[in-house]
Short mmCIF file of C-alpha atoms in Angstrom, two decimals:
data_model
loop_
_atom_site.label_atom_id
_atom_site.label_comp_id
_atom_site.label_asym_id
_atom_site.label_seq_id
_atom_site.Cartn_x
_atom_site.Cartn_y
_atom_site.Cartn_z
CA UNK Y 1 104.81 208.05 -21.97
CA UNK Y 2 103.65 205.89 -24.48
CA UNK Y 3 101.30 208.36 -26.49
CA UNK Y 4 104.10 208.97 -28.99
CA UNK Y 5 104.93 205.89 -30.16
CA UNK Y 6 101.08 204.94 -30.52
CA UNK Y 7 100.47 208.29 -32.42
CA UNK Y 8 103.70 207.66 -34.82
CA UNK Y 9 102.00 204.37 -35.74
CA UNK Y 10 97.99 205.83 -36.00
CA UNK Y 11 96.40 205.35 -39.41
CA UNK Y 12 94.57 208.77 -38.56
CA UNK Y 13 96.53 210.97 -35.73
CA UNK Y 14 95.53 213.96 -33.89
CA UNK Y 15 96.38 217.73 -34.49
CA UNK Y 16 99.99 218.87 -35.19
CA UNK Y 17 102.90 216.36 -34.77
CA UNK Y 18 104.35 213.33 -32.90
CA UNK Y 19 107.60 215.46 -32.26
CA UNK Y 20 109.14 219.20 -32.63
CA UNK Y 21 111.60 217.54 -35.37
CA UNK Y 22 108.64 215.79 -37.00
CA UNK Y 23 107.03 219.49 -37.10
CA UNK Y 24 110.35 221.39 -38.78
CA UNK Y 25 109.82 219.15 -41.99
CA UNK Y 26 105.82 220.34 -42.00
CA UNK Y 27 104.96 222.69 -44.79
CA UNK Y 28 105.83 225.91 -45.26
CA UNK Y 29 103.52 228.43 -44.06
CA UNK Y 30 101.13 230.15 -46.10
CA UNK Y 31 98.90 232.46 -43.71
CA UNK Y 32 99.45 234.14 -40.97
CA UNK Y 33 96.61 235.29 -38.25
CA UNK Y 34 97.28 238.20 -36.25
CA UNK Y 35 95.32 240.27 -34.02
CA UNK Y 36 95.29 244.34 -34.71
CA UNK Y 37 94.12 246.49 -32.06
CA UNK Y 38 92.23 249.80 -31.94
CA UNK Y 39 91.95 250.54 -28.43
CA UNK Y 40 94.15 253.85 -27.94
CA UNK Y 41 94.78 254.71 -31.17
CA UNK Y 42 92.11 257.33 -31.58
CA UNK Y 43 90.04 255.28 -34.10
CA UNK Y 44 86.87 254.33 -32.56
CA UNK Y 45 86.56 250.82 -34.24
CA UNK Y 46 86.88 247.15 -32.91
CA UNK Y 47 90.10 245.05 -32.90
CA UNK Y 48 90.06 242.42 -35.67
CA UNK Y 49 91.96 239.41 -36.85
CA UNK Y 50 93.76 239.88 -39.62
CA UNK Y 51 94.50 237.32 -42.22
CA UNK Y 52 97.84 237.84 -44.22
CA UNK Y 53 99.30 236.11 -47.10
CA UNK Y 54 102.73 235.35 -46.67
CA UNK Y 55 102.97 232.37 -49.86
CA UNK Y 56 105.65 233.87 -52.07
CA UNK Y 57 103.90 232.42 -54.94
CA UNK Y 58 100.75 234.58 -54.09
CA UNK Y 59 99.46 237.29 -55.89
CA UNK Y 60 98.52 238.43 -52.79
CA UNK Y 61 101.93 237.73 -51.14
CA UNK Y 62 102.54 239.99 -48.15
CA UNK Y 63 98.72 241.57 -47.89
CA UNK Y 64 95.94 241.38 -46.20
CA UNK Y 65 93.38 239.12 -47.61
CA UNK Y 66 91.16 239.28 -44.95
CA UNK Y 67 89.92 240.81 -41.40
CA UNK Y 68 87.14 239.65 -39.07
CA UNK Y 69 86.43 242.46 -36.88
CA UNK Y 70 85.09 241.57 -33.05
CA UNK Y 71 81.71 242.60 -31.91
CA UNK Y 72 83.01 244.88 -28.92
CA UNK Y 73 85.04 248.29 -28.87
CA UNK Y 74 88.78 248.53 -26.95
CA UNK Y 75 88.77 244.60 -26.07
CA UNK Y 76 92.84 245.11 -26.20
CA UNK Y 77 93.67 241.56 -28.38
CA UNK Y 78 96.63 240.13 -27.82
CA UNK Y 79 97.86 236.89 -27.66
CA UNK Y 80 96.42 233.80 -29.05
CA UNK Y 81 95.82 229.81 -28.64
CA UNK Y 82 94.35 226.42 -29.73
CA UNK Y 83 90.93 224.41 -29.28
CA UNK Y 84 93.99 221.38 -29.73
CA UNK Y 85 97.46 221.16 -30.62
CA UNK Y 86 100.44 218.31 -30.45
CA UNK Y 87 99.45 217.65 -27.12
CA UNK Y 88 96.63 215.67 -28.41
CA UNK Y 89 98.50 214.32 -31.39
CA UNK Y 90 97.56 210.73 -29.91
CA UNK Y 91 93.55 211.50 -30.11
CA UNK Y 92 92.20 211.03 -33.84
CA UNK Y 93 89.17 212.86 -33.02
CA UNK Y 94 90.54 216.24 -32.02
CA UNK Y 95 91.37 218.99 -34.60
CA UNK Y 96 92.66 222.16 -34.92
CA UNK Y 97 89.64 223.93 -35.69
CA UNK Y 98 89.45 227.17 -33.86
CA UNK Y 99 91.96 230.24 -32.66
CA UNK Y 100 91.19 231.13 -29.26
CA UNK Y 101 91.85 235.28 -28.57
CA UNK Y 102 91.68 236.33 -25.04
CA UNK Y 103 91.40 240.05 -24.40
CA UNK Y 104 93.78 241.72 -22.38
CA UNK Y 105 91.57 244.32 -20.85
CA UNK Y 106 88.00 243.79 -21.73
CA UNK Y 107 88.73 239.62 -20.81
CA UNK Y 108 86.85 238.63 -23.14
CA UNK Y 109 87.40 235.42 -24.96
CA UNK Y 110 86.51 235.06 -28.45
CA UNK Y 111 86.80 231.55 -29.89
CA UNK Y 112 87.40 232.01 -34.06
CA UNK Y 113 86.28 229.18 -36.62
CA UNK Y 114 89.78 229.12 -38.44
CA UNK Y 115 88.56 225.66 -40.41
CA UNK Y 116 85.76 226.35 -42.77
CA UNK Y 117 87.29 228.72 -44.15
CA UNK Y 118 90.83 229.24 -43.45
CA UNK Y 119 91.49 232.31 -45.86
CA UNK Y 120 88.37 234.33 -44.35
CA UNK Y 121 87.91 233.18 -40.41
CA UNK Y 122 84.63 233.74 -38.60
CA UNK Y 123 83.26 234.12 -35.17
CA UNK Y 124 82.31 231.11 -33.47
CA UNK Y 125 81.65 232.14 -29.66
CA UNK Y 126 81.95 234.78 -27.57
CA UNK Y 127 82.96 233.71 -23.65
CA UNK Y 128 81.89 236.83 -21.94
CA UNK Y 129 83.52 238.39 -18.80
CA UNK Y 130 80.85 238.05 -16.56
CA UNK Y 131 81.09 234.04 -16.91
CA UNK Y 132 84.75 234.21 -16.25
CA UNK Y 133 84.34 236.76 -12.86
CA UNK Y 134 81.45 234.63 -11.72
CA UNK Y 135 83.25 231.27 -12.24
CA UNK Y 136 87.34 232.15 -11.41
CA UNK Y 137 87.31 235.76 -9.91
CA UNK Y 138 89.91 236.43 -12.83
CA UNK Y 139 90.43 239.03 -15.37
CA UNK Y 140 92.89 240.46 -17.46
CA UNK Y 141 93.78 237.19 -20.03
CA UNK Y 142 96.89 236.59 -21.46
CA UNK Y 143 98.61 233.58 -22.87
CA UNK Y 144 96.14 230.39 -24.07
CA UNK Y 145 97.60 226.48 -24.15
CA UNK Y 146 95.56 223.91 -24.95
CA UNK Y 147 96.00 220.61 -23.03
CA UNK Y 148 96.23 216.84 -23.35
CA UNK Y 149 93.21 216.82 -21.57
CA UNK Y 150 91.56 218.18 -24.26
CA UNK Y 151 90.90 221.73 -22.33
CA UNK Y 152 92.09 225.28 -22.72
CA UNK Y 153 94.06 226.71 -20.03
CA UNK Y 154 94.53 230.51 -20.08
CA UNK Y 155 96.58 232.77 -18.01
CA UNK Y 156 95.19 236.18 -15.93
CA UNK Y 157 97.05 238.67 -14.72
CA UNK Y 158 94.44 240.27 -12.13
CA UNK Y 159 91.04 239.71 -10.72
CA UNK Y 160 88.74 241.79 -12.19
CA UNK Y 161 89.09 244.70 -10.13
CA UNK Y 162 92.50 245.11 -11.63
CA UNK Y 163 94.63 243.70 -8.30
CA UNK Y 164 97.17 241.07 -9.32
CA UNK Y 165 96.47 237.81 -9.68
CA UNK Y 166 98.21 234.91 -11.20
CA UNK Y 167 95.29 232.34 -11.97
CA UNK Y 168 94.19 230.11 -14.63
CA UNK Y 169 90.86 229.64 -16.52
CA UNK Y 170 90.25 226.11 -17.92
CA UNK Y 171 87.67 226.41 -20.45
CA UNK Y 172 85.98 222.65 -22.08
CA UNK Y 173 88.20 222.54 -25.87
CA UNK Y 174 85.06 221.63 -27.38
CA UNK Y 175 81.76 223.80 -25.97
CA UNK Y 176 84.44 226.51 -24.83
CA UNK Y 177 82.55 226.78 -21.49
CA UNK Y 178 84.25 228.34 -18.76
CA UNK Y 179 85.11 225.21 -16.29
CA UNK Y 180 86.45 227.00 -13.64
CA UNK Y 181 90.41 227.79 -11.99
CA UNK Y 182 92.60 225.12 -13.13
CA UNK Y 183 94.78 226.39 -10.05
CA UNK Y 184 93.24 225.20 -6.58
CA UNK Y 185 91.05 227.26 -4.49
CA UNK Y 186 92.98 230.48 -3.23
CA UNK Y 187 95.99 228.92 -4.65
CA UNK Y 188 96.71 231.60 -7.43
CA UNK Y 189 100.44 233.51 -7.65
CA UNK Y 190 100.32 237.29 -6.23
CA UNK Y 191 100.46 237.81 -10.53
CA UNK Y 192 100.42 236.30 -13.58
CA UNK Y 193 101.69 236.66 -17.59
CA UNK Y 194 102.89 233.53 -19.70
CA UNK Y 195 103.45 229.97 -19.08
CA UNK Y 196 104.81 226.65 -19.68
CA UNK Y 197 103.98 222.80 -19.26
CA UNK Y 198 106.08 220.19 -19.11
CA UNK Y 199 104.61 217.41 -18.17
CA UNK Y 200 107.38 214.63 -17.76
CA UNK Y 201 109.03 216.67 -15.14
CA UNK Y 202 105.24 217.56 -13.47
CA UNK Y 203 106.38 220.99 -13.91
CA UNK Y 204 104.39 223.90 -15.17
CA UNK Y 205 106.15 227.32 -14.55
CA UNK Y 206 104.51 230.69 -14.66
CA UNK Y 207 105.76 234.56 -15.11
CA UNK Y 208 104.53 237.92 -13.82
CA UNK Y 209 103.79 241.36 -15.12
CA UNK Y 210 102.33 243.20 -12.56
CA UNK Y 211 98.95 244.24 -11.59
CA UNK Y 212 96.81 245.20 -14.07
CA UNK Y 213 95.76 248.78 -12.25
CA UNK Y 214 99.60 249.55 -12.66
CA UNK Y 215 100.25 248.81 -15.86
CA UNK Y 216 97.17 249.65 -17.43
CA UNK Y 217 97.33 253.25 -18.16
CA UNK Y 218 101.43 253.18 -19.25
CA UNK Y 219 104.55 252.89 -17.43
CA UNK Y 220 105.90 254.64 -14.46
CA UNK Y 221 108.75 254.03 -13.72
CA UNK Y 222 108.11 255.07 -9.61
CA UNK Y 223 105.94 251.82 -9.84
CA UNK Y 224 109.41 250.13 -10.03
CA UNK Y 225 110.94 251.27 -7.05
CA UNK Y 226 108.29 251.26 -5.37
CA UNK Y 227 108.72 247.10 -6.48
CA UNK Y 228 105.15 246.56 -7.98
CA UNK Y 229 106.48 245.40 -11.12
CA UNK Y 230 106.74 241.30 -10.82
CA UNK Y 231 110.62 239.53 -10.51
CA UNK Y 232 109.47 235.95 -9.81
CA UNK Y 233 109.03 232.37 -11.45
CA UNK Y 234 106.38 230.45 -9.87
CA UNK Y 235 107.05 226.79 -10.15
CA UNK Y 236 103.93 224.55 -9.95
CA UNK Y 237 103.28 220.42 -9.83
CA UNK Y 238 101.01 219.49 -12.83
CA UNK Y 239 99.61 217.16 -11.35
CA UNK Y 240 98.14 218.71 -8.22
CA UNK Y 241 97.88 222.11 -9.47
CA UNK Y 242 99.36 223.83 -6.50
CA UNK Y 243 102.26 225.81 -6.85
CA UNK Y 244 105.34 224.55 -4.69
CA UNK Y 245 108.50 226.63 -5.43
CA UNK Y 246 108.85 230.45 -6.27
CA UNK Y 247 112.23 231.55 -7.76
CA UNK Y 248 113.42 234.75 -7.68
CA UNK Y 249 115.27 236.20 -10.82
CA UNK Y 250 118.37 238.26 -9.90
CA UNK Y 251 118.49 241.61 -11.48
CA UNK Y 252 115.36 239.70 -13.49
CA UNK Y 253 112.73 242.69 -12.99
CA UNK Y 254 109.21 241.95 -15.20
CA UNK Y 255 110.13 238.00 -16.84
CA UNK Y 256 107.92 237.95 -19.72
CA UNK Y 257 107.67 235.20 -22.03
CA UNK Y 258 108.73 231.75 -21.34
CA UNK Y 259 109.98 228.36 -23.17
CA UNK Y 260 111.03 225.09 -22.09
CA UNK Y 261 113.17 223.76 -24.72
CA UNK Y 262 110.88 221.53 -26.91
CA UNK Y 263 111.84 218.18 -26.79
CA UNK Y 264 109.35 216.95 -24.21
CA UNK Y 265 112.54 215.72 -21.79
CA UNK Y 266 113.72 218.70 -21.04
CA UNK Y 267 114.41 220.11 -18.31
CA UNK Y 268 114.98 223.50 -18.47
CA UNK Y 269 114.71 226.17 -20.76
CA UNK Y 270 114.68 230.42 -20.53
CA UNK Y 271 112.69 233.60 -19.80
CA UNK Y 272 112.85 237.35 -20.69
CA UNK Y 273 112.98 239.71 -18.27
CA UNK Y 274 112.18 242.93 -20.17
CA UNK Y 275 113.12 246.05 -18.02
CA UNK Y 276 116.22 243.44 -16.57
CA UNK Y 277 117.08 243.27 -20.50
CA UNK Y 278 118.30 239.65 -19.86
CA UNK Y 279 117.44 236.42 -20.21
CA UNK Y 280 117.81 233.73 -17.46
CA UNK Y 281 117.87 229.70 -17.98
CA UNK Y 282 115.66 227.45 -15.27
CA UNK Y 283 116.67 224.09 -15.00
CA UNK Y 284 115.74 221.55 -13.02
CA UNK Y 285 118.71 221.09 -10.01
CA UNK Y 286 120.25 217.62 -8.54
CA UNK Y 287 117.85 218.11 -5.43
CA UNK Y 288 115.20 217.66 -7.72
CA UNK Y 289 113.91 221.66 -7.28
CA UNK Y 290 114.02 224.11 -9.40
CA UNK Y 291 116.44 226.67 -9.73
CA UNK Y 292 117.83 229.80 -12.37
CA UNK Y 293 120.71 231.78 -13.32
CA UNK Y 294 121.62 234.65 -15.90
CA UNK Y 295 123.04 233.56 -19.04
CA UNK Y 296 122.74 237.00 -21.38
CA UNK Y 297 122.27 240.39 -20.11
CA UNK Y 298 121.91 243.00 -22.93
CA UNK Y 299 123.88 246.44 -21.60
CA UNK Y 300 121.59 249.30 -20.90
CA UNK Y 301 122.64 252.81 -22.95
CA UNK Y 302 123.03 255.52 -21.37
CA UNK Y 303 120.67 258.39 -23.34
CA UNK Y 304 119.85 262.13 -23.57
CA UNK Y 305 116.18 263.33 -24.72
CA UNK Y 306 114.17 259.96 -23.37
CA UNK Y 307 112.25 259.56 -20.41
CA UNK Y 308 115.36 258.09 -18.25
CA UNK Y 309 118.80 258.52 -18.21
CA UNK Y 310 119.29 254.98 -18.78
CA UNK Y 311 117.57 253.16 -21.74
CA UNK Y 312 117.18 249.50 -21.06
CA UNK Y 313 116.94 247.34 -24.05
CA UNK Y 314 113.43 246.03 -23.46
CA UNK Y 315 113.54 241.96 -24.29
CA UNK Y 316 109.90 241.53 -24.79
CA UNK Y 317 109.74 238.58 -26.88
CA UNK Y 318 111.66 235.18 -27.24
CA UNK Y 319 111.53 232.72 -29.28
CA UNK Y 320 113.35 228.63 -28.98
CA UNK Y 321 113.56 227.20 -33.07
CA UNK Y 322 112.20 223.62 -32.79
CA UNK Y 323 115.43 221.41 -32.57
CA UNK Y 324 116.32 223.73 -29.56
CA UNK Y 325 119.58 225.01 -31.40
CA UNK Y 326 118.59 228.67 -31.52
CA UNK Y 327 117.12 231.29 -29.21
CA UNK Y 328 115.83 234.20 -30.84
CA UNK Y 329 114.54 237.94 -28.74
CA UNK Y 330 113.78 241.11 -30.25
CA UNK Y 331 114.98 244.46 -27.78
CA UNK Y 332 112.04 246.77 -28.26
CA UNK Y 333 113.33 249.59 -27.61
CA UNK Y 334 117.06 249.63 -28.94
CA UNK Y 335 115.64 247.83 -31.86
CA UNK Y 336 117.37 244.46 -32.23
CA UNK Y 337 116.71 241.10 -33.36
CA UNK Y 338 119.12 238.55 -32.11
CA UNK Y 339 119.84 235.16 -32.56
CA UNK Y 340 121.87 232.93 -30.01
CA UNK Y 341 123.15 229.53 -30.47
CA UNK Y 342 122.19 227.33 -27.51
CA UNK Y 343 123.61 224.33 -28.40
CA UNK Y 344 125.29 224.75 -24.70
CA UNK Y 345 122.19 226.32 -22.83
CA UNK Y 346 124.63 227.58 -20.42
CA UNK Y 347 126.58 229.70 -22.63
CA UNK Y 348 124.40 231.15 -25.49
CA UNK Y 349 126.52 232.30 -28.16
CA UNK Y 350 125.11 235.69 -30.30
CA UNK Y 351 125.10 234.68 -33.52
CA UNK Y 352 123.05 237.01 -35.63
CA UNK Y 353 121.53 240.37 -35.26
CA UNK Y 354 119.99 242.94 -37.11
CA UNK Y 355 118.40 246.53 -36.32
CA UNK Y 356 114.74 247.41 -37.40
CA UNK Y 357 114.21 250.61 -36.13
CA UNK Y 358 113.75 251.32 -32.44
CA UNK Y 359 114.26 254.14 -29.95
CA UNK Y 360 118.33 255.06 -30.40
CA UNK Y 361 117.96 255.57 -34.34
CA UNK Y 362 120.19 258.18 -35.97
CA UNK Y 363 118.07 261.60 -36.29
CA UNK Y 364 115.53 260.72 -33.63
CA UNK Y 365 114.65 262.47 -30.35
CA UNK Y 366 117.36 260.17 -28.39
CA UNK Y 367 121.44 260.59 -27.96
CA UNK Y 368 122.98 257.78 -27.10
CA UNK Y 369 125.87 259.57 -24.68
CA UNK Y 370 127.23 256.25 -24.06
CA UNK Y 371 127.50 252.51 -25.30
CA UNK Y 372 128.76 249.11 -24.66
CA UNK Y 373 128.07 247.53 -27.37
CA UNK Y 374 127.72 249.46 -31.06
CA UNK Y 375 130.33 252.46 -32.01
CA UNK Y 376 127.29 254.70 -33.60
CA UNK Y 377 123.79 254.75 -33.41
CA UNK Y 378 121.86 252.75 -36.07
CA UNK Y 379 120.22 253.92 -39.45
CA UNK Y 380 116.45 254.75 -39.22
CA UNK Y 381 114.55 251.46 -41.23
CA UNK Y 382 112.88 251.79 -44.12
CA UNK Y 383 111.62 249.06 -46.27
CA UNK Y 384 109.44 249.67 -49.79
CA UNK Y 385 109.62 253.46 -48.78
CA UNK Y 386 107.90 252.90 -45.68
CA UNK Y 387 110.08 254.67 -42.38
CA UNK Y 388 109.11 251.82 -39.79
CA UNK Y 389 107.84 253.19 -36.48
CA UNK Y 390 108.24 251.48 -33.17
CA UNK Y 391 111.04 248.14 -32.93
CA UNK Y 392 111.10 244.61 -32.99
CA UNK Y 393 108.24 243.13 -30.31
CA UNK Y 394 106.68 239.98 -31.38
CA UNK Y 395 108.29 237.48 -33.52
CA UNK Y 396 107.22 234.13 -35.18
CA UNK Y 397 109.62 231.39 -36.76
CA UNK Y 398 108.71 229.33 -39.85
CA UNK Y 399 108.70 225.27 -38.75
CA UNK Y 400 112.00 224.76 -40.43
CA UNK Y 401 113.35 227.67 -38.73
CA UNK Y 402 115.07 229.74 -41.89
CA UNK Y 403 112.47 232.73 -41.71
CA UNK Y 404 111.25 235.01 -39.13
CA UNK Y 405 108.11 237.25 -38.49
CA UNK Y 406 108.28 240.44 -36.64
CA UNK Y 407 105.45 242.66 -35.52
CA UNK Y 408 106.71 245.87 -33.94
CA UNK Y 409 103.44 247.05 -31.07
CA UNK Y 410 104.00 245.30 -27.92
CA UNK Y 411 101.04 246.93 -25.62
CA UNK Y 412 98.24 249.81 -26.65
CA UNK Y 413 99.23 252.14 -23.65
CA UNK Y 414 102.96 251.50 -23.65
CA UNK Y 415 103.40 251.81 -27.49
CA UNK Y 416 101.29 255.07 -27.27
CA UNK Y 417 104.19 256.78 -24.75
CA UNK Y 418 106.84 254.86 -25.98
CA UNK Y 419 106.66 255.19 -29.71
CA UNK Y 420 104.12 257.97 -30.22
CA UNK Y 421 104.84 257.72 -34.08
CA UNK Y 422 103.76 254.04 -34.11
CA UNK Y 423 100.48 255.19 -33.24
CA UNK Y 424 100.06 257.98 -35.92
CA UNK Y 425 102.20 255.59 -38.66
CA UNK Y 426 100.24 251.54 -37.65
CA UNK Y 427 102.74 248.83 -37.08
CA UNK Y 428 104.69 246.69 -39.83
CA UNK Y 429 105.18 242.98 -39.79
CA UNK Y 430 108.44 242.10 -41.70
CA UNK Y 431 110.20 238.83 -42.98
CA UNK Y 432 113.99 237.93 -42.06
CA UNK Y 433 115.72 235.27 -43.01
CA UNK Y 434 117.84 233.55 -41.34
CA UNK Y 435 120.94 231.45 -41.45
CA UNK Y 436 120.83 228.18 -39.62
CA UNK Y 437 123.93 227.15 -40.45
CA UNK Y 438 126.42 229.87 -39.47
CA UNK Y 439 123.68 232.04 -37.85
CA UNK Y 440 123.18 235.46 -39.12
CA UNK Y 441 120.14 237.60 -39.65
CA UNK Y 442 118.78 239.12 -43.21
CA UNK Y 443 115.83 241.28 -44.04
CA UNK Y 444 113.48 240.16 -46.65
CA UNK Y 445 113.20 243.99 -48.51
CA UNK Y 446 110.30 242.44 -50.61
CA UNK Y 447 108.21 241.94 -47.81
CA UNK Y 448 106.09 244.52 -45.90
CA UNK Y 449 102.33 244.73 -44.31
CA UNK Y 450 102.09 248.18 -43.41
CA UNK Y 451 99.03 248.08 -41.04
CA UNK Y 452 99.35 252.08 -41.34
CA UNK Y 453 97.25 251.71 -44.77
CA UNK Y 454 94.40 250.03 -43.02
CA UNK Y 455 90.86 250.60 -44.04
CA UNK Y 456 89.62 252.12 -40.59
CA UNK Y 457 92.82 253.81 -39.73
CA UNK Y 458 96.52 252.73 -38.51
CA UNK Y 459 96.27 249.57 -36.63
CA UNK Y 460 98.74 248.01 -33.48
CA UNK Y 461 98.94 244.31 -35.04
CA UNK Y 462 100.23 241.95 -32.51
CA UNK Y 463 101.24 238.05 -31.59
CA UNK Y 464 101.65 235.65 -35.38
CA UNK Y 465 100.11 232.69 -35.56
CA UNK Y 466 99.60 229.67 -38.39
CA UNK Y 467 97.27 227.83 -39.29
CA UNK Y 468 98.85 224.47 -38.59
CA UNK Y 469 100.61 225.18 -35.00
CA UNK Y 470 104.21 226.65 -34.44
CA UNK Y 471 107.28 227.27 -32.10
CA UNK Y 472 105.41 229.05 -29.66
CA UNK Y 473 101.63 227.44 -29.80
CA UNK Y 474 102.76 223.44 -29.37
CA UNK Y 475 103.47 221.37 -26.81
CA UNK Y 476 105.07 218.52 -26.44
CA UNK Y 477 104.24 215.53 -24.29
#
């Protein structure tokens, strides 16, 4: 594909950069957007983008500087996305202008002008629901790509009376008009989550939750035997938008997120299956299909004084650093980090790990009766005198890949059973730092946003972005 090689050589290139190694020497970052949400906290206010500092050199280092609330109650932010990214790095006249946030619930999409003003962001457009119903009989938005094309693609869960449905939106990158399903007509997966392009191999390969009326209101866990939580890939040619292979994970019940390796050959890479507690490679087979095995399964606990007798670890995030050396997931509810080398993709190799609070901490509600993997339950986290409620759930890494960002809500409804404290106490985002060399995990004890201390109440603050693209936002062609 020769839109690298032009790009490397353009006087004036597009957004973000020609390769993932060209992006790990971009600069370090200096804010980070992230949404915090109201909806079932108790505060009747609107979610809001929140701007924080994260430039050590800052006065206002680790604070935040700014927050642009959203003109609708209980939209449930969650993830967000690009107008553009290094997908158009070959076209000059795209930018990265504006931060798309879908809602989870509400579906709303609210398109944020991160440009003028980068410190204080403000509301461009507002795609309603109605246009989305009308147009792609989907609801219930998750993760947002933007395309070489130059459009948005964003994943749904449902149709918008709350049945599954595994469909995408294509929205126009520049007037943000709803274009219709990129998917063909009635061609959608039985349900929907994350995704991931890449286009060399015409691949694109999407996840699943589950339907939106069961996971709505919390988790039951009689909605997983009854097997209405999702345990597929779908696998679907780019170029024809139909979907042509489904995979199913062994022992892989509700895969998450998921990430190709970056280097735009690739072909394979690795999803989390949460309530599996594993993660499990894809890869590309000598057939030419698509096929997946297990690589790390994370040992469930056996418990006394939580809902089950049996506390899975929860992998609800993961993360790939840039040069495809490292795999990073955070266990939300035992409360780990961890960092894997993957320099054999086959055989990740745990490298680093560190505890920030979680469900199994010593002097909570939970006994751990029994354990594979730690001889005594961890110390409760506190950093700058603040006890941290909840565990690890999203996490960003800086381009170069020596620090981490962790935010510690993972859903409104789920963190509200789950971690009932994390509702009364706000989330945290923290800072680690990490060793790239030897691997190994370190908390930054400087830094701290306690979203408890918010204006309007304790706030659930979500997915990390920056301004200028990262692991998780770019893709490469």
């Amino acid at each position: 594909i020769p839109i690298v090689s032009t790009a490397t050589k353009c006087g004036k290139c597009g957004p973000g950069y020609p390769s993932p190694l060209e992006a790990m020497k971009g600069p370090r970052e200096e804010l980070v957007y992230l949404p915090c949400i109201y909806r079932n906290t108790g505060t009747e206010a609107p979610d809001y983008l929140a701007t924080v500092d994260v430039n050590p050199k800052s006065p206002q280092y680790s604070q935040v500087i700014h927050r642009l609330p959203m003109p609708n109650l209980k939209d449930e932010l969650h993830h967000s996305g690009w107008n553009t990214c290094s997908s158009c790095f070959g076209d000059s006249t795209k930018s990265r202008t504006k931060l798309l946030l879908p809602s989870l619930i509400s579906s709303r999409v609210y398109v944020v002008d991160v440009a003028t003003e980068p410190r204080a962001p403000k509301l461009h457009k507002v795609v309603e629901p109605e246009e989305i119903h009308a147009k792609c009989d989907l609801s219930y938005l998750h993760t947002s790509h933007c395309l070489a094309s130059g459009e948005v693609m964003i994943s749904a869960l449902g149709d918008p009376r709350g049945n599954g449905k595994g469909g995408f939106v294509l929205l126009d990158g520049e007037t943000f008009e709803v274009k219709g399903t990129w998917e063909q007509p009635g061609g959608a997966a039985p349900m929907g989550y994350d995704f991931w392009y890449q286009p060399r191999h015409n691949v694109m390969i999407s996840t699943e939750w589950a339907a939106p009326n069961v996971l709505r209101d919390g988790f039951n866990p009689a909605d997983v035997e009854a097997g209405l939580y999702g345990q597929h890939l779908y696998v679907w040619d780019w170029q024809r938008h139909e979907r042509v292979q489904t995979l199913t994970l062994q022992d892989g019940l509700i895969p998450l997120e998921i990430r190709f390796l970056h280097n735009p050959a690739a072909d394979q890479g690795f999803v989390g299956c949460a309530l599996g507690s594993n993660i499990q490679r894809f890869y590309k087979n000598q057939g030419g299909t698509w096929s997946v095995e297990k690589v790390i399964q994370v040992p469930p606990k056996k418990v006394k004084g939580w809902i089950l007798p049996e506390m899975p670890s929860l992998i609800t995030d993961i993360l790939l650093s840039l040069d495809d050396r490292f795999l990073y997931f955070s266990n939300w509810l035992h409360g780990d980090l961890r960092q894997y080398d993957i320099s054999d993709p086959k055989r990740p190799r745990l490298v680093g790990q560190i505890f920030l609070g979680g469900s199994i901490v010593k002097g909570g509600p939970v006994q751990v009766l029994e354990d594979q993997e730690l001889k005594c339950q961890p110390e409760p986290l506190v950093v700058k005198g603040k006890r941290v409620a909840g565990g690890p759930q999203m996490i960003q890494l800086s381009l170069d890949g020596t620090r981490l960002y962790v935010t510690t809500s993972l859903y409104s409804a789920w963190d509200k059973q789950f971690y009932p404290d994390l509702i009364r106490e706000g989330s945290v985002m923290l800072q680690i730092d990490v060793d790239t060399v030897r691997g190994g995990l370190k908390l930054n004890p400087n830094f701290l946003v306690d979203f408890g201390k918010e204006p309007l109440g304790p706030a659930l603050a979500h997915e990390l972005r920056y301004p200028g693209g990262d692991c998780s936002s770019d893709i490469w062609l």
